[in-house]
Every structure is written in structure tokens, then in C-alpha cells.
mmCIF file of C-alpha atoms and ligand atoms in Angstrom:
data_model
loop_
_atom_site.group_PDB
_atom_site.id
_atom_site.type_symbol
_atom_site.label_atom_id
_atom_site.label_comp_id
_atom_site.label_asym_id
_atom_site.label_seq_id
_atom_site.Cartn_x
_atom_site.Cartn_y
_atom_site.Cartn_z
ATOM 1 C CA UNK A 1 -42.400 174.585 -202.224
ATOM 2 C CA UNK A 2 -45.312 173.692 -199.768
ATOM 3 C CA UNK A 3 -45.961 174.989 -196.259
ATOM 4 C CA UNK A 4 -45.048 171.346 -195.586
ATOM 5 C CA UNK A 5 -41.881 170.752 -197.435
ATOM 6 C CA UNK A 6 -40.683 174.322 -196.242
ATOM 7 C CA UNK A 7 -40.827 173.561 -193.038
ATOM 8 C CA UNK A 8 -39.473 170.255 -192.863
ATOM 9 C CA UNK A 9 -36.137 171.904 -194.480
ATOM 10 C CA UNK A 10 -36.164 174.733 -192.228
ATOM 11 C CA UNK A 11 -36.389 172.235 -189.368
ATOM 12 C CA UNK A 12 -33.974 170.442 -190.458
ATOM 13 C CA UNK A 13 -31.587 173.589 -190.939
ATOM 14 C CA UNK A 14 -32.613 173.973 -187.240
ATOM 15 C CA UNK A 15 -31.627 170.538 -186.275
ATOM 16 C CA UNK A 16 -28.439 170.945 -187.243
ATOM 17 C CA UNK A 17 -27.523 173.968 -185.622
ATOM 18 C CA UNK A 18 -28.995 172.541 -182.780
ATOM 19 C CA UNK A 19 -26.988 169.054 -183.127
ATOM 20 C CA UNK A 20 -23.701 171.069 -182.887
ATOM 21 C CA UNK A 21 -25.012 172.698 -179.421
ATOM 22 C CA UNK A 22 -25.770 168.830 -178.523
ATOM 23 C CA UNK A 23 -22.312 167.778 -179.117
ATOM 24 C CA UNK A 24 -21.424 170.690 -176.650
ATOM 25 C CA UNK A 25 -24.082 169.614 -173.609
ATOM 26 C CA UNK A 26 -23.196 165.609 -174.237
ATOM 27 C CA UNK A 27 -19.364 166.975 -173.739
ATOM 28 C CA UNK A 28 -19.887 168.982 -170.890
ATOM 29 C CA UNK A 29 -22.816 168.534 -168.714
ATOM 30 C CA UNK A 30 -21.487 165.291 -167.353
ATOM 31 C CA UNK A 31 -18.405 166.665 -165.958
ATOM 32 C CA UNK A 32 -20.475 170.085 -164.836
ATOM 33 C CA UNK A 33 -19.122 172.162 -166.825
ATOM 34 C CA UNK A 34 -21.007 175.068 -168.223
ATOM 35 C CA UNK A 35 -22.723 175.060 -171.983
ATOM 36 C CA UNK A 36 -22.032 178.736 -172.211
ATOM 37 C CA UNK A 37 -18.224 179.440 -171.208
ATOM 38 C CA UNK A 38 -16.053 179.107 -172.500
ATOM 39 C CA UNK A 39 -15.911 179.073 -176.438
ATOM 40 C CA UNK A 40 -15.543 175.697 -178.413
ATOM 41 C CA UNK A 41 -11.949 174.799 -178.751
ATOM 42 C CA UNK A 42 -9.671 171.979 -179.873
ATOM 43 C CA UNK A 43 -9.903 169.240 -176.941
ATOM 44 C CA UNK A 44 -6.333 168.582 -178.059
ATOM 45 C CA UNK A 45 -4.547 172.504 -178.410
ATOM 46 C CA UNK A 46 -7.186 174.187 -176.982
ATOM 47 C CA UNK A 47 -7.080 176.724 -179.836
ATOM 48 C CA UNK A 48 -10.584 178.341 -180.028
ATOM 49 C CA UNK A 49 -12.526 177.142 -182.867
ATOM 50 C CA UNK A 50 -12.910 180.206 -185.596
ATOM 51 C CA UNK A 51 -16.549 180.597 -186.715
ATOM 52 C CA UNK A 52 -15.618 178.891 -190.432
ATOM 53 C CA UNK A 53 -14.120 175.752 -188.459
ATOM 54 C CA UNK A 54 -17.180 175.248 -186.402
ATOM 55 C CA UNK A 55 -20.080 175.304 -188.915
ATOM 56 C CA UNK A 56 -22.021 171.748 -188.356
ATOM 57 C CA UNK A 57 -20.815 169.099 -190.722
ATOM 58 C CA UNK A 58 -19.195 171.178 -193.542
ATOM 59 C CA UNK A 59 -16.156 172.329 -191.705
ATOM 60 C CA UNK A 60 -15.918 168.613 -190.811
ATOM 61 C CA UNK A 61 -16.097 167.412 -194.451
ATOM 62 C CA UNK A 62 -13.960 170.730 -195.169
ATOM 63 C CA UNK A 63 -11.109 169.851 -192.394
ATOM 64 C CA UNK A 64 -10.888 165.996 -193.611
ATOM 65 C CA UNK A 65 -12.258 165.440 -190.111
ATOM 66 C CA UNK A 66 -8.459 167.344 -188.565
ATOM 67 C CA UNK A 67 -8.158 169.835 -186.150
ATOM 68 C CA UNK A 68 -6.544 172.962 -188.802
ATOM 69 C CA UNK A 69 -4.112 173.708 -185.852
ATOM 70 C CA UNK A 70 -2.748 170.420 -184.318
ATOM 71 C CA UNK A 71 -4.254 168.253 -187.103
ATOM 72 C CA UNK A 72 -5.889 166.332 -183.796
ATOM 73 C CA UNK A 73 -8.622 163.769 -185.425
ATOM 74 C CA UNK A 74 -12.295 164.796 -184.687
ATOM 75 C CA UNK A 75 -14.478 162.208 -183.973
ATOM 76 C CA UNK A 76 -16.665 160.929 -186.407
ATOM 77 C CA UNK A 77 -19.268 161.050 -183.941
ATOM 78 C CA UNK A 78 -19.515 165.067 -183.906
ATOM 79 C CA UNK A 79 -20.852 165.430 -187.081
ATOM 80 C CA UNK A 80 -22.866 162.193 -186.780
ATOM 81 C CA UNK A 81 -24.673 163.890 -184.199
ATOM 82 C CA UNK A 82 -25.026 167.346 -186.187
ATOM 83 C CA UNK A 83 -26.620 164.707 -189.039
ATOM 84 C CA UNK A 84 -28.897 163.069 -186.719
ATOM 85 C CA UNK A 85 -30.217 166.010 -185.300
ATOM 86 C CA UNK A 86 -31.379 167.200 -188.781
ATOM 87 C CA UNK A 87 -32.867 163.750 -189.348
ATOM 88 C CA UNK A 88 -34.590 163.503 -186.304
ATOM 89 C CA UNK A 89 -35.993 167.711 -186.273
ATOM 90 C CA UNK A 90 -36.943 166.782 -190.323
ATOM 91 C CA UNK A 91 -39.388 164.076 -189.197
ATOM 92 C CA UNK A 92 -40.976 165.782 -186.470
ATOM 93 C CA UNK A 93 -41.725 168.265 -188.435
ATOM 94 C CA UNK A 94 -42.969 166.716 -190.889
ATOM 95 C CA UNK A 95 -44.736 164.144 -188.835
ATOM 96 C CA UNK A 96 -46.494 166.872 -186.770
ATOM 97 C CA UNK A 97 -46.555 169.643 -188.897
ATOM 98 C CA UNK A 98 -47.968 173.385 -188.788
ATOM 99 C CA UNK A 99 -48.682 172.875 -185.372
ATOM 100 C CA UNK A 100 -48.812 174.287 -181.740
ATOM 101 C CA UNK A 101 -47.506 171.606 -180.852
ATOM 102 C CA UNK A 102 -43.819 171.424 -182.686
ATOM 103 C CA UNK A 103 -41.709 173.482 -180.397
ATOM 104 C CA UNK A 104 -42.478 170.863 -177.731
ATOM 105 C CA UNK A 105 -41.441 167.921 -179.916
ATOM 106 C CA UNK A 106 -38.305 169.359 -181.510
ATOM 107 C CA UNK A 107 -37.494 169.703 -177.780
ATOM 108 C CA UNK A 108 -38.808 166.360 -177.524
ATOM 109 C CA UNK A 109 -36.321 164.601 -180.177
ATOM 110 C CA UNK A 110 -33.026 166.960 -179.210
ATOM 111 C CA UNK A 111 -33.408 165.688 -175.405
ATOM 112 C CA UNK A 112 -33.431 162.428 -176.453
ATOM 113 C CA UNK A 113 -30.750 162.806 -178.535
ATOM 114 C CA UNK A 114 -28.573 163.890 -176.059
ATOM 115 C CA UNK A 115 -29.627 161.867 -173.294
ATOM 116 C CA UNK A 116 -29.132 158.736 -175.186
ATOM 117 C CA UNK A 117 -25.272 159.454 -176.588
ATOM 118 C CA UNK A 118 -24.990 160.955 -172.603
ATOM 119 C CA UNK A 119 -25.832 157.453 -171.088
ATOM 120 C CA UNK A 120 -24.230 155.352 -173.822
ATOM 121 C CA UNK A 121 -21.008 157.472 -172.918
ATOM 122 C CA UNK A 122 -21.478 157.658 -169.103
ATOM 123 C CA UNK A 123 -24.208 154.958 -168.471
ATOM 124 C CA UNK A 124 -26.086 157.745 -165.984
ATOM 125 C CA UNK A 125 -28.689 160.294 -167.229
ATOM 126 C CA UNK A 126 -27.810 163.756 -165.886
ATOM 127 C CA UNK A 127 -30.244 165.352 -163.064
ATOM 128 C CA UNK A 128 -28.879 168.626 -164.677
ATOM 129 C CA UNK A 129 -31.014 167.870 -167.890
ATOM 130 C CA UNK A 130 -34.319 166.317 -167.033
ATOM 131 C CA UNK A 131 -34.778 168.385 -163.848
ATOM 132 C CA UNK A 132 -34.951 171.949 -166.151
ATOM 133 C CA UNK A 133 -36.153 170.245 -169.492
ATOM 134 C CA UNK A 134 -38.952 168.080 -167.870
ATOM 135 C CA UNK A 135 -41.474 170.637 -166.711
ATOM 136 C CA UNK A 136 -40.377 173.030 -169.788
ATOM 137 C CA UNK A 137 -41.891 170.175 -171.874
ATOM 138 C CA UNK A 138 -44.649 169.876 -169.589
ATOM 139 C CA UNK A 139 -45.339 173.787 -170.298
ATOM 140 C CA UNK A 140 -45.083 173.607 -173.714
ATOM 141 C CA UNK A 141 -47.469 170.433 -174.553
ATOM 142 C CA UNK A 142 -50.043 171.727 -172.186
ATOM 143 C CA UNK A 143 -49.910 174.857 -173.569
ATOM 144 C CA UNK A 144 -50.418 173.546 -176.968
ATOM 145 C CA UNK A 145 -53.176 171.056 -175.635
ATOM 146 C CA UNK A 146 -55.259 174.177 -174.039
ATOM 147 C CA UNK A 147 -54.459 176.862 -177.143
ATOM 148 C CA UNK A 148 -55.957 173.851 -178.958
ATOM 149 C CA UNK A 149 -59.348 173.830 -177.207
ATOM 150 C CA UNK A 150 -58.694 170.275 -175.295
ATOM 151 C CA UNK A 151 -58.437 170.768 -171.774
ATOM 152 C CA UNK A 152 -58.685 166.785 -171.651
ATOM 153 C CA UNK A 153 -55.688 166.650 -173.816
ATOM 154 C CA UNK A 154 -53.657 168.988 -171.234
ATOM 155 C CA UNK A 155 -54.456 166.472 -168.350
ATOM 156 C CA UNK A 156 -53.575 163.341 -170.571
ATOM 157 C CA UNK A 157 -50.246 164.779 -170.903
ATOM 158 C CA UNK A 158 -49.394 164.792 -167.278
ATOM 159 C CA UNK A 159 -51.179 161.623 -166.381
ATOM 160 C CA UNK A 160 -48.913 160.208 -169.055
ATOM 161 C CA UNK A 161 -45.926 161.236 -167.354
ATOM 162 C CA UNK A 162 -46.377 160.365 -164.441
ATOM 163 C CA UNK A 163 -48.111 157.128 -165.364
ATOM 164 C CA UNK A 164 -44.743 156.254 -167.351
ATOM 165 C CA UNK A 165 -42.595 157.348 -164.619
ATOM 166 C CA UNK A 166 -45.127 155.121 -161.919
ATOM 167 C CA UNK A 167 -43.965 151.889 -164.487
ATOM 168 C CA UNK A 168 -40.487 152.209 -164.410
ATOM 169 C CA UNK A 169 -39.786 152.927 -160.499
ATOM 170 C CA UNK A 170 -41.978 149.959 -160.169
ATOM 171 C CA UNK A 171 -39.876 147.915 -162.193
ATOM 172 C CA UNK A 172 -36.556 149.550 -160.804
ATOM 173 C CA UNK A 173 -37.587 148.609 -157.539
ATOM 174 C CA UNK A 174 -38.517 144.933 -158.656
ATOM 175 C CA UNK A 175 -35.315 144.630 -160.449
ATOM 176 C CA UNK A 176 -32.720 147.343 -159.582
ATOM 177 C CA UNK A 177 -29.829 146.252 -161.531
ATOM 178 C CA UNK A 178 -31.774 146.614 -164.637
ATOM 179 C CA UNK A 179 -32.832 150.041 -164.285
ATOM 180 C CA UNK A 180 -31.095 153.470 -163.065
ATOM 181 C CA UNK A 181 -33.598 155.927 -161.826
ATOM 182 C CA UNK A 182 -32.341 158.190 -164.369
ATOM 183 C CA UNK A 183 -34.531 155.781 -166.568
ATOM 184 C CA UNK A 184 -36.777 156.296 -163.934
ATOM 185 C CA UNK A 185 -36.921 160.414 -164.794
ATOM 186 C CA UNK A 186 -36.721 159.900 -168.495
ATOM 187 C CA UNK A 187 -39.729 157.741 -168.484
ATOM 188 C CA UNK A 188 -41.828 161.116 -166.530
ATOM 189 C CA UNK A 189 -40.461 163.095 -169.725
ATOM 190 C CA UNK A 190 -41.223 160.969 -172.490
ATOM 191 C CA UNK A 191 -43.987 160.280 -170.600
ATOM 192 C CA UNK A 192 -45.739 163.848 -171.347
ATOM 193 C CA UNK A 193 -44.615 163.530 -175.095
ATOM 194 C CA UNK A 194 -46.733 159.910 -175.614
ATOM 195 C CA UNK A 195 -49.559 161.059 -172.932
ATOM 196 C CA UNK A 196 -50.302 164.247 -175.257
ATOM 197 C CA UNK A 197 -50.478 161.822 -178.601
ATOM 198 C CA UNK A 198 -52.818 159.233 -176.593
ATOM 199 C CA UNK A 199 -52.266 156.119 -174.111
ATOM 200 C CA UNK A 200 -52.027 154.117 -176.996
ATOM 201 C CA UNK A 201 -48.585 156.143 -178.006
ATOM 202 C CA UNK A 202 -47.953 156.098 -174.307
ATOM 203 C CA UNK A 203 -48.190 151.828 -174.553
ATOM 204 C CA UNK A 204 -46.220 151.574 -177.617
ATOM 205 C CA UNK A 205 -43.661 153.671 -176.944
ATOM 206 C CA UNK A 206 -42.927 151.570 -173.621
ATOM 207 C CA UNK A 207 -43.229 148.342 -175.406
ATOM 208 C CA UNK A 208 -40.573 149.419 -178.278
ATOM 209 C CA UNK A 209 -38.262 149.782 -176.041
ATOM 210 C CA UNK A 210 -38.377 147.256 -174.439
ATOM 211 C CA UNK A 211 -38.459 145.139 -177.456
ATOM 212 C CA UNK A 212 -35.672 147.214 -179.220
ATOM 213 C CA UNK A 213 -33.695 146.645 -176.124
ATOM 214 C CA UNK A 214 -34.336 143.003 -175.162
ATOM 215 C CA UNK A 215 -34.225 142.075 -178.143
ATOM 216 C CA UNK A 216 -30.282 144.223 -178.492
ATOM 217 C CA UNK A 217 -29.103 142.672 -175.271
ATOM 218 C CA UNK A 218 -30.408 139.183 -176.314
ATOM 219 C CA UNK A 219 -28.378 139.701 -179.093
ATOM 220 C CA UNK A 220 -24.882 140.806 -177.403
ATOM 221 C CA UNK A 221 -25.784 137.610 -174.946
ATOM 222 C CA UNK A 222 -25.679 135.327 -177.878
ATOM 223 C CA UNK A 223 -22.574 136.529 -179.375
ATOM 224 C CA UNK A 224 -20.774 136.614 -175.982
ATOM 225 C CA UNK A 225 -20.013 140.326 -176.584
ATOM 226 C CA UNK A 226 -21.299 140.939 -173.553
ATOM 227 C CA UNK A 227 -21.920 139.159 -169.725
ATOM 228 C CA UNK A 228 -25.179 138.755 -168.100
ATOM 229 C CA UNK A 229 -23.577 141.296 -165.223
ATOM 230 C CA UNK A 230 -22.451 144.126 -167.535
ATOM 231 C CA UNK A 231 -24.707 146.850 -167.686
ATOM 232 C CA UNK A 232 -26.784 147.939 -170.673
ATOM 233 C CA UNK A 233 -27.368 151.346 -170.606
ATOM 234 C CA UNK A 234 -31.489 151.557 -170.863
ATOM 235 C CA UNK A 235 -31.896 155.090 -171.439
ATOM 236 C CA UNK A 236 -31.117 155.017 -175.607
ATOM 237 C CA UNK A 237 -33.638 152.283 -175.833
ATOM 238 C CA UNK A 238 -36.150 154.514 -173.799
ATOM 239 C CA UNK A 239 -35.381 157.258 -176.369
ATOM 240 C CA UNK A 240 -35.746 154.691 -179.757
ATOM 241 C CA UNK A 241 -38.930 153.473 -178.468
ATOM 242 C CA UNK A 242 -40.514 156.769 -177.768
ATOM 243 C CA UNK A 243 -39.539 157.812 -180.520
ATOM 244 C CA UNK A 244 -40.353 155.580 -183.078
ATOM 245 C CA UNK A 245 -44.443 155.867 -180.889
ATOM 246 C CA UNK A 246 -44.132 159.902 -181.982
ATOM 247 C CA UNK A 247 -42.529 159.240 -186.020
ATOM 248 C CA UNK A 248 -44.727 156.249 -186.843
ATOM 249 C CA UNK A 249 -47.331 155.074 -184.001
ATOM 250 C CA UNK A 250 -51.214 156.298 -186.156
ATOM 251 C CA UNK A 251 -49.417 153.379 -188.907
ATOM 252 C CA UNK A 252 -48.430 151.181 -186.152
ATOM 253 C CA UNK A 253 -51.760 151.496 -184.244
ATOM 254 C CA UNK A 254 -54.117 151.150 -186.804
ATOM 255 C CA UNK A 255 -52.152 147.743 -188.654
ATOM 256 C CA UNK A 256 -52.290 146.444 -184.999
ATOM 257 C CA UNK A 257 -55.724 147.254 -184.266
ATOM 258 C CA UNK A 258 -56.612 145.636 -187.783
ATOM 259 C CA UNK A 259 -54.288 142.648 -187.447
ATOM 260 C CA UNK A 260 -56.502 141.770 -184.570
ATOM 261 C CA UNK A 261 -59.731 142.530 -185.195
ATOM 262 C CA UNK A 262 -60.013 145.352 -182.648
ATOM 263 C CA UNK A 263 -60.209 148.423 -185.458
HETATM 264 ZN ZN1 ZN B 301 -6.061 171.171 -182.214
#
């Protein structure tokens, strides 16, 4: 196996484990309960789940998707989100590689993660998340920018945030229904991530979502699944955008620059 290949599979192992602790912080945070205490336990008979029964998306194909005690249906969505955490932590890894930089963008795509299924749930994005997680990112890429000899890089990084995070209040404040400012706060974090990859991630990521999400509500609009006065939640759109500017945006850049004449 290659450095590569090994550590896109060990990332991915990672991703998963990491996807069932999402499911627990998407459950919880918004009603303020701890991550910590108590145990994991059947929503329905509150047994505790034993260590067999709560082993990311095995013990839900094992269980026929049934709680062994009350035979309560688990959501779908649990191991769905177990399944896109390994997705997601496989292509950062092997998008960025052997790098300084990877702890800060597996951090990166699990925030995201959660904050999206957290707004599409509760259409808010916690304070209790991207208060603590924004300036731990923050740490980390600058860290990696400076242990890689690019002091430049480091201030890129924060410009980007709070570049991003100038754009949206601007546009909250021009158009409040639109936009929560916990879009507002997301934008500082994701922000950071684009800033450290260049302003051209940084514009890319901002105009993905806004495509990806225009183009969604547009869509809902037309077939009348929706009114103009409901609210789209913003904040997973934020997160697809961003991310698709960290998984593909060298491709994306360079076809545009070509496509135009620019590169
Ligand atoms: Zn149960």
C-alpha cells in the first residue's frame, strides 16, 4: 500500500469513528446538553447502548436498523452520517495529503458536517460550536502555514476569515431574512480554511454556494414545494460550497482560468 492510499483508509477509519461522535453533538448541542454525560442510550427505552450495539454502521446493518431492546427504529440518518464522515475525512486526506496541514481540515470537513445536518434540523447554527472550533482552526492552519516556512500564508488565513465573514454580515444586513448571523460566523470559519488554500479558493467557495443554493431554492420555488417566505436554511449550502473549493478547486481554477483566457 502507499503512504497515500494508507492514509486515506486510516482517515477514513477515523471519519467514521468520528461520524458516530457527530451524530452525538448534532443530537445534543442544540438542546445544551453535554457531549460527554451521559452514555449513548436508546432515545426510546433509554437502555444504554452496549459497546457491540454502538460500533458506527455495522451494528446498524447488524440490528436491521432496531433498537435490540425495544426494537425502536433507528434512523437511517445515523449511520448516513457515520458514512459521510468517512467519505468526507477519505477525500481530505487524500486531497491534502502527508501534510501539516490535515488535522486542520479533517476538523475542517467534521464541523461542517455537523453544522449543516444542525441547521437543516434546527435552521440556527449553534454559538456553542463555532465560538470553541473557530479559533482552534485558526491555531491549527496558522500553525501549519508558519511550520511550513510561509508567514504570508499564516496572515492569508485570517484575512480570509474575516474577509468571508465582512461579505456575509454585509449581505445579512442588506437582506436579513436571507441570512442568520450564524451564516454570518460560519462564513469567519470557512473563511480561514479557503484563505489558507488562496483567495481564489476563498472566491469559489463563496460562489458555490451560492450557486448550489440558488440554484436548490430556485428549484423548490418551481415545484411549489416551498413559499417565497419559508426559510432555507443557508448554512449546508455554506458547507457544500466550501467544500467542494477544498476537494476540487486547483481543477476548477485552472479549467476556469483556461476557459477564459486568463491562465
Ligand atoms: Zn430501545
Amino acid at each position: 500500500m502507499t503512504p497515500t492510499a494508507a492514509l486515506v483508509v486510516a482517515s477514513a477509519v477515523l471519519g467514521l469513528v468520528l461520524g458516530s461522535f457527530a451524530n452525538v453533538v448534532i443530537a445534543r448541542v442544540p438542546h445544551g446538553a453535554s457531549v460527554v454525560r451521559p452514555r449513548s442510550a436508546c432515545p426510546s427505552c433509554a437502555t444504554p447502548l452496549r459497546v457491540v450495539d454502538n460500533v458506527p454502521v455495522v451494528s446498524w446493518l447488524a440490528l436491521r436498523g432496531r433498537c435490540r431492546t425495544c426494537a425502536w427504529r433507528i434512523p437511517l440518518r445515523y449511520p448516513l452520517v457515520e458514512l459521510a464522515g468517512a467519505t468526507l475525512f477519505a477525500l481530505v486526506a487524500w486531497r491534502i495529503g502527508w501534510s501539516s496541514a490535515l488535522p486542520a481540515y479533517l476538523l475542517f470537513a467534521w464541523t461542517l458536517l455537523v453544522l449543516s445536518v444542525i441547521d437543516l434540523d434546527h435552521k440556527r447554527i449553534p454559538n456553542r460550536l463555532t465560538y470553541p472550533l473557530t479559533p482552534v482552526l485558526a491555531l491549527l492552519l496558522v500553525g501549519a502555514a508558519l511550520l511550513g516556512g510561509d508567514p504570508g500564508q499564516a496572515l492569508r488565513t485570517l484575512l480570509g476569515g474575516v474577509t468571508a465573514f465582512a461579505a456575509l454580515l454585509a449581505l445579512a444586513l442588506i437582506s436579513p431574512r436571507g441570512m442568520g448571523l450564524g451564516d454570518v460566523k460560519l462564513a469567519a470559519f470557512l473563511g480561514l480554511g479557503l484563505g489558507f488554500l488562496g483567495w481564489d479558493h476563498l472566491v469559489l467557495g463563496l460562489f458555490a454556494a451560492f450557486l448550489l443554493g440558488g440554484a436548490v431554492a430556485l428549484a423548490l420555488l418551481a415545484v411549489g414545494r416551498r413559499g417565497r417566505r419559508d426559510e432555507i436554511p443557508f448554512g449546508p449550502w455554506l458547507a457544500a460550497g466550501s467544500l467542494v473549493a477544498v476537494l476540487a478547486g486547483e481543477p476548477l481554477i485552472a479549467a476556469y482560468l483556461q476557459a477564459t483566457g486568463l491562465g
